[in-house]
Coordinates of C-alpha atoms in Angstrom, one line a residue:
Chain A
M998 CA -64.2 76.5 135.0
L999 CA -67.1 76.9 137.5
H1000 CA -69.6 74.0 137.1
T1001 CA -73.2 74.7 138.5
V1002 CA -75.7 71.9 139.1
N1003 CA -79.4 72.6 139.7
K1004 CA -81.0 69.0 139.9
S1005 CA -81.3 66.7 143.0
P1006 CA -78.9 63.7 142.7
F1007 CA -81.9 61.8 143.9
A1008 CA -83.8 62.5 140.8
S1009 CA -81.0 63.0 138.2
P1010 CA -77.5 61.7 137.5
T1011 CA -76.4 65.2 136.5
L1012 CA -74.2 65.8 139.5
T1013 CA -72.4 62.5 139.0
Q1014 CA -71.9 63.4 135.3
C1015 CA -70.5 67.0 136.4
V1016 CA -68.1 65.4 138.8
G1017 CA -66.9 63.1 136.2
H1018 CA -66.0 66.1 134.0
L1019 CA -64.0 68.1 136.3
T1020 CA -60.4 69.2 135.4
D1021 CA -57.6 71.2 137.3
G1022 CA -58.9 74.3 138.9
A1023 CA -62.6 73.4 138.5
A1024 CA -65.1 74.1 141.3
V1025 CA -68.7 72.9 141.6
L1026 CA -71.6 75.0 142.9
L1027 CA -74.8 73.3 143.8
I1028 CA -77.9 75.5 143.4
E1029 CA -81.7 75.0 143.4
D1030 CA -82.8 71.5 143.8
A1031 CA -79.2 70.3 143.8
V1032 CA -78.5 71.6 147.3
V1033 CA -80.2 68.5 148.7
G1034 CA -77.5 66.3 147.6
A1035 CA -74.7 67.9 149.8
T1036 CA -75.9 66.4 153.1
E1037 CA -73.9 63.8 155.2
G1038 CA -75.1 60.1 155.1
T1039 CA -76.2 60.1 151.4
A1040 CA -74.7 58.6 148.3
S1041 CA -74.1 62.1 146.7
G1042 CA -72.6 63.3 149.9
A1043 CA -70.1 60.5 149.6
L1044 CA -69.5 61.6 146.1
L1045 CA -68.8 65.1 147.0
A1046 CA -66.6 64.2 149.9
K1047 CA -64.3 62.5 147.4
C1048 CA -64.5 65.3 145.1
L1049 CA -63.7 67.8 147.7
K1050 CA -60.1 66.2 147.8
T1051 CA -59.2 67.8 144.6
H1052 CA -62.0 70.5 143.9
P1053 CA -63.8 73.0 146.1
V1054 CA -67.6 72.4 146.5
Y1055 CA -70.0 75.1 147.3
V1056 CA -73.9 75.2 148.0
L1057 CA -75.9 78.2 147.6
R1058 CA -77.2 79.0 151.1
P1059 CA -80.6 80.6 150.1
D1060 CA -81.5 77.5 148.3
L1061 CA -80.5 75.5 151.3
M1062 CA -82.5 77.5 153.6
A1063 CA -85.4 77.4 151.4
R1064 CA -85.4 73.6 151.5
G1065 CA -85.2 73.5 155.3
I1066 CA -81.6 71.9 155.5
G1067 CA -79.5 73.1 158.2
E1068 CA -75.6 73.9 157.4
G1069 CA -74.7 71.4 160.1
R1070 CA -76.1 68.6 157.9
L1071 CA -73.6 69.4 155.1
V1072 CA -70.8 67.1 154.0
K1073 CA -67.7 68.5 155.8
G1074 CA -65.8 70.7 153.7
V1075 CA -68.7 72.0 151.6
Q1076 CA -68.8 75.7 151.7
C1077 CA -71.9 77.9 151.8
V1078 CA -72.2 80.9 149.7
D1079 CA -74.9 83.6 149.3
Y1080 CA -75.7 85.2 145.7
A1081 CA -72.7 87.6 146.2
G1082 CA -70.5 84.6 146.7
F1083 CA -72.1 83.0 143.5
V1084 CA -71.1 86.1 141.6
T1085 CA -67.6 86.0 143.1
L1086 CA -67.2 82.5 141.9
V1087 CA -68.3 83.4 138.5
T1088 CA -65.8 86.1 138.3
E1089 CA -62.9 84.0 139.7
H1090 CA -63.2 81.3 137.1
D1091 CA -62.6 81.7 133.5
A1092 CA -66.0 80.3 132.5
V1093 CA -69.2 78.8 133.7
Q1094 CA -70.7 75.7 132.6
S1095 CA -74.3 75.1 133.8
W1096 CA -75.2 71.4 133.9
L1097 CA -78.9 71.5 132.7
Chain B
M395 CA -60.0 87.6 127.4
S396 CA -61.5 90.8 128.5
A397 CA -64.8 92.4 127.3
E398 CA -62.9 95.0 125.5
D399 CA -61.5 92.4 123.3
G400 CA -65.1 91.3 122.7
D401 CA -66.2 94.6 121.5
T402 CA -63.5 94.5 118.7
P403 CA -64.5 93.1 115.4
G404 CA -62.5 89.9 114.5
V405 CA -62.3 88.5 118.0
I406 CA -62.9 84.6 118.2
K407 CA -64.1 83.1 121.2
R408 CA -64.3 79.3 121.8
F409 CA -68.1 78.5 122.1
L410 CA -69.3 75.1 123.2
F411 CA -72.8 73.8 123.0
V412 CA -73.6 71.1 125.3
N413 CA -76.5 68.7 124.5
R414 CA -77.4 66.4 127.1
K415 CA -81.0 65.7 126.4
A416 CA -82.8 63.3 124.0
P417 CA -84.4 65.0 121.0
Y418 CA -88.3 65.5 120.8
G419 CA -89.2 65.0 124.4
T420 CA -88.3 68.6 124.9
I421 CA -87.6 71.2 122.5
Y422 CA -84.1 72.0 123.9
A423 CA -82.2 70.0 121.1
L424 CA -84.0 71.7 118.4
E425 CA -83.6 75.5 119.7
A426 CA -80.1 74.6 120.6
L427 CA -79.5 73.7 117.1
E428 CA -81.0 77.0 115.9
V429 CA -78.5 78.9 118.0
V430 CA -75.7 76.9 116.7
L431 CA -76.7 77.8 113.2
I432 CA -76.9 81.5 114.0
S433 CA -73.5 81.5 115.7
A434 CA -71.9 80.5 112.4
A435 CA -72.7 84.0 111.2
F436 CA -70.2 85.2 113.8
D437 CA -67.1 83.6 112.8
Q438 CA -66.5 82.0 116.3
D439 CA -64.6 78.9 117.1
V440 CA -67.8 76.6 117.7
S441 CA -67.7 73.0 119.0
L442 CA -70.8 70.9 119.9
A443 CA -70.8 68.2 122.7
F444 CA -73.2 65.5 122.8
L445 CA -73.2 63.4 125.9
D446 CA -75.7 61.5 128.3
D447 CA -79.1 61.4 126.5
G448 CA -77.8 64.1 124.1
V449 CA -76.1 61.4 122.0
Y450 CA -79.6 60.5 120.7
Q451 CA -79.8 63.8 118.9
V452 CA -77.2 62.8 116.4
L453 CA -78.0 59.1 115.8
A454 CA -79.2 58.1 112.1
G455 CA -82.7 56.9 111.7
N456 CA -84.8 59.1 114.1
D457 CA -88.2 59.1 112.5
P458 CA -90.7 61.4 114.8
S459 CA -93.3 61.0 112.1
G460 CA -95.5 58.8 114.5
I461 CA -95.6 61.7 117.1
G462 CA -96.5 64.3 114.6
M463 CA -93.1 66.4 114.8
K464 CA -90.8 67.5 112.2
N465 CA -87.7 65.5 111.8
F466 CA -84.8 68.0 112.3
S467 CA -81.9 65.4 111.9
P468 CA -81.2 66.8 108.4
T469 CA -80.3 70.1 109.9
Y470 CA -77.3 68.7 111.5
R471 CA -76.0 68.0 108.0
A472 CA -76.2 71.6 107.3
L473 CA -73.7 72.4 109.9
D474 CA -70.9 71.5 107.6
D475 CA -71.9 74.1 105.1
Y476 CA -71.3 76.6 107.8
D477 CA -68.0 75.3 108.7
I478 CA -69.1 73.8 112.0
T479 CA -67.3 70.6 112.0
K480 CA -66.3 70.0 115.7
L481 CA -68.9 67.6 116.9
Y482 CA -67.9 65.5 119.9
V483 CA -69.8 62.5 121.1
E484 CA -68.9 60.8 124.4
R485 CA -67.8 57.4 124.3
E486 CA -69.0 56.5 127.8
S487 CA -72.5 57.8 127.1
L488 CA -72.7 55.7 124.2
Q489 CA -71.7 52.6 126.1
E490 CA -74.0 53.3 129.1
R491 CA -76.8 53.3 126.4
G492 CA -75.6 50.2 124.7
L493 CA -75.1 52.3 121.6
P494 CA -72.3 51.6 118.9
E495 CA -69.7 54.1 118.1
D496 CA -71.1 54.5 114.4
G497 CA -74.4 55.2 112.8
F498 CA -74.4 58.8 113.2
V499 CA -76.3 61.4 110.9
V500 CA -73.3 63.3 110.5
P501 CA -69.5 62.9 111.0
V502 CA -68.6 63.0 114.6
S503 CA -65.6 62.5 116.7
V504 CA -66.3 60.0 119.5
V505 CA -64.0 61.0 122.6
S506 CA -63.6 59.6 126.0
R507 CA -65.1 61.2 128.9
A508 CA -61.5 62.6 130.0
E509 CA -61.1 64.1 126.5
M510 CA -64.5 65.7 126.6
A511 CA -63.7 67.3 130.1
A512 CA -60.6 68.6 128.6
I513 CA -62.7 70.2 125.7
M514 CA -65.1 71.6 128.0
S515 CA -62.3 73.1 130.2
Q516 CA -60.9 74.8 127.1
Q517 CA -63.9 77.0 126.3
D518 CA -64.6 80.8 126.8
V519 CA -68.3 80.4 126.5
V520 CA -70.4 77.2 127.5
L521 CA -74.0 77.1 126.3
S522 CA -76.3 74.5 127.7
F523 CA -79.9 74.1 127.1
Chain C
M758 CA -66.7 92.8 134.9
K759 CA -69.4 92.4 132.1
I760 CA -71.8 89.7 132.6
G761 CA -74.5 88.3 130.2
I762 CA -77.2 85.9 131.5
L763 CA -79.3 83.3 129.5
V764 CA -82.7 82.3 131.0
N765 CA -84.2 79.1 129.6
E766 CA -87.3 78.7 131.6
G767 CA -90.4 80.6 132.1
P768 CA -91.5 82.4 135.4
Y769 CA -93.2 80.6 138.4
T770 CA -93.0 76.9 137.2
H771 CA -89.1 76.6 137.3
Q772 CA -86.8 78.3 139.8
A773 CA -84.5 79.4 136.7
S774 CA -85.8 82.8 136.3
D775 CA -85.7 83.6 140.1
S776 CA -82.1 82.3 140.2
A777 CA -81.1 84.4 137.4
Y778 CA -82.7 87.6 138.8
Q779 CA -81.2 87.1 142.3
F780 CA -77.8 86.5 140.6
A781 CA -78.2 89.6 138.5
V782 CA -79.2 91.7 141.5
A783 CA -76.1 90.5 143.3
A784 CA -73.8 91.2 140.4
L785 CA -75.2 94.6 139.9
K786 CA -74.8 95.3 143.7
A787 CA -71.1 94.2 143.6
G788 CA -70.6 96.7 140.9
H789 CA -70.5 94.4 137.7
K790 CA -72.3 95.3 134.6
V791 CA -75.0 92.9 133.6
T792 CA -75.2 94.1 130.1
R793 CA -77.8 91.7 128.8
V794 CA -80.4 89.1 129.8
F795 CA -81.4 86.9 126.9
F796 CA -84.7 84.9 127.2
Y797 CA -84.8 81.7 125.3
H798 CA -87.1 78.5 125.1
D799 CA -90.0 79.0 127.6
G800 CA -87.9 81.7 129.1
V801 CA -89.7 84.2 126.7
Y802 CA -92.8 84.0 128.9
N803 CA -90.7 86.2 131.3
G804 CA -91.6 89.0 128.9
S805 CA -95.3 88.6 129.0
S806 CA -97.2 91.6 130.0
L807 CA -100.3 89.3 130.6
T808 CA -99.0 87.6 133.8
E809 CA -101.1 88.4 136.8
P810 CA -99.7 86.5 139.9
P811 CA -101.8 86.5 143.2
R812 CA -101.3 89.6 145.2
D813 CA -98.9 88.1 147.8
D814 CA -96.7 86.7 145.2
R815 CA -93.5 88.2 143.5
L816 CA -93.9 90.1 140.3
I817 CA -91.4 88.2 138.1
V818 CA -92.0 90.1 134.9
E819 CA -92.3 93.6 136.5
R820 CA -89.1 93.3 138.5
W821 CA -87.0 92.3 135.3
G822 CA -88.3 95.5 133.7
K823 CA -87.5 97.5 136.9
L824 CA -84.0 96.2 137.1
A825 CA -83.6 96.9 133.4
A826 CA -84.6 100.5 134.0
Q827 CA -82.4 101.1 136.9
Y828 CA -79.2 99.5 135.7
E829 CA -79.6 99.8 131.9
V830 CA -79.9 96.0 131.5
D831 CA -80.9 94.9 127.9
L832 CA -83.7 92.4 128.2
V833 CA -84.0 90.4 125.0
V834 CA -86.6 87.8 124.2
C835 CA -85.9 85.7 121.3
V836 CA -88.1 86.3 118.4
A837 CA -88.3 82.6 116.9
A838 CA -88.9 81.3 120.6
A839 CA -91.4 84.2 121.2
L840 CA -93.5 83.6 118.0
R841 CA -93.8 79.9 118.8
R842 CA -95.3 80.7 122.2
G843 CA -97.4 83.6 121.4
I844 CA -95.4 86.5 122.7
R845 CA -95.3 89.4 120.5
E846 CA -94.9 93.2 120.6
Q847 CA -98.5 93.6 121.6
N848 CA -98.1 91.6 124.7
L849 CA -94.4 92.3 125.5
A850 CA -93.9 93.8 128.9
E851 CA -92.2 97.1 129.7
G852 CA -88.4 97.1 129.5
F853 CA -88.3 94.0 127.2
R854 CA -87.5 94.1 123.4
I855 CA -87.8 91.3 120.9
S856 CA -84.8 90.3 118.7
G857 CA -82.9 87.5 117.2
L858 CA -80.7 84.7 118.4
G859 CA -77.6 86.7 117.2
Q860 CA -78.1 88.8 120.4
L861 CA -77.4 85.7 122.5
V862 CA -74.2 84.8 120.5
E863 CA -73.2 88.6 120.7
A864 CA -73.7 88.5 124.6
G865 CA -71.2 85.5 124.7
I866 CA -68.7 87.4 122.6
Q867 CA -69.0 90.7 124.3
N868 CA -69.1 89.9 127.9
D869 CA -66.5 88.4 130.3
R870 CA -68.9 85.8 131.4
L871 CA -72.1 84.3 130.2
V872 CA -74.2 82.4 132.9
V873 CA -76.9 80.1 132.1
F874 CA -80.0 79.4 134.0
G875 CA -82.4 76.5 132.9
D876 CA -84.0 73.2 133.7

């Protein structure tokens, strides 16, 4: 299952809820406002660092760029993808769950 | 499951409707319920998940008369008539909100977060609103 | 692979419609089929022919229509949600059609993946 999150963790507990429901083989993709939570030195960053031990975490690069966040500020291990990569992730997983 | 299977009459996919928002503040709960009712006509394997503020959707005793909106709680009772009986409510979400594990408008299964995660992972189509 | 898309938000206010569009373009460019985009909740406003953004802004409604024409994407606006919000045949943009919620369930059945964009 590919789980997508689109809310900032500073505004909503959605990322925490999503991470709490991951099963074997699941991956997380942060899009839209959620990308702000993937930066080093934040509570959500720490949550993702822990999550990365068992599940891959991706952020959508165009959303990151739109919000002025350099890739260098990302938590180590978080991978950047563009929309083509988003599509690939969707095809590689059996289903997609959007945490709206 | 391939798309070709999907074109074949009689194919059954596992649909999960994920409800995480309280009712009435937005229309999502009501319009989600409308999709669920329609899905019954397609003979699919339908489940409903209520977690986070979504648990407030299935509590008994909702009364929106004071805000001038129609109470759609009775509609959940119609689900049984359409053979939609897999309604899962997450225990941790109830606990976080200080809610008991009873007092729902329809029969539901209260499941743990781990069980909910497992239910989610088994789906072919996940619709969230 | 056959992909269906659900859009739950209207244009301009929330990024959902933009994200869905960019995703659809990328999927089509990668050789996948985006068979249907279903517009629900405020997403039905994506099908309004009456939108008129400033000249330097993107034309969200129009570009959906162009994408549909180029790649044969079925753009379906939910009838119940549309009637609630004042979208009817008279102000339905080119490339869209109004139909029932069954089209969303069908998109889930007939596609290999269904991707939801919303708030």
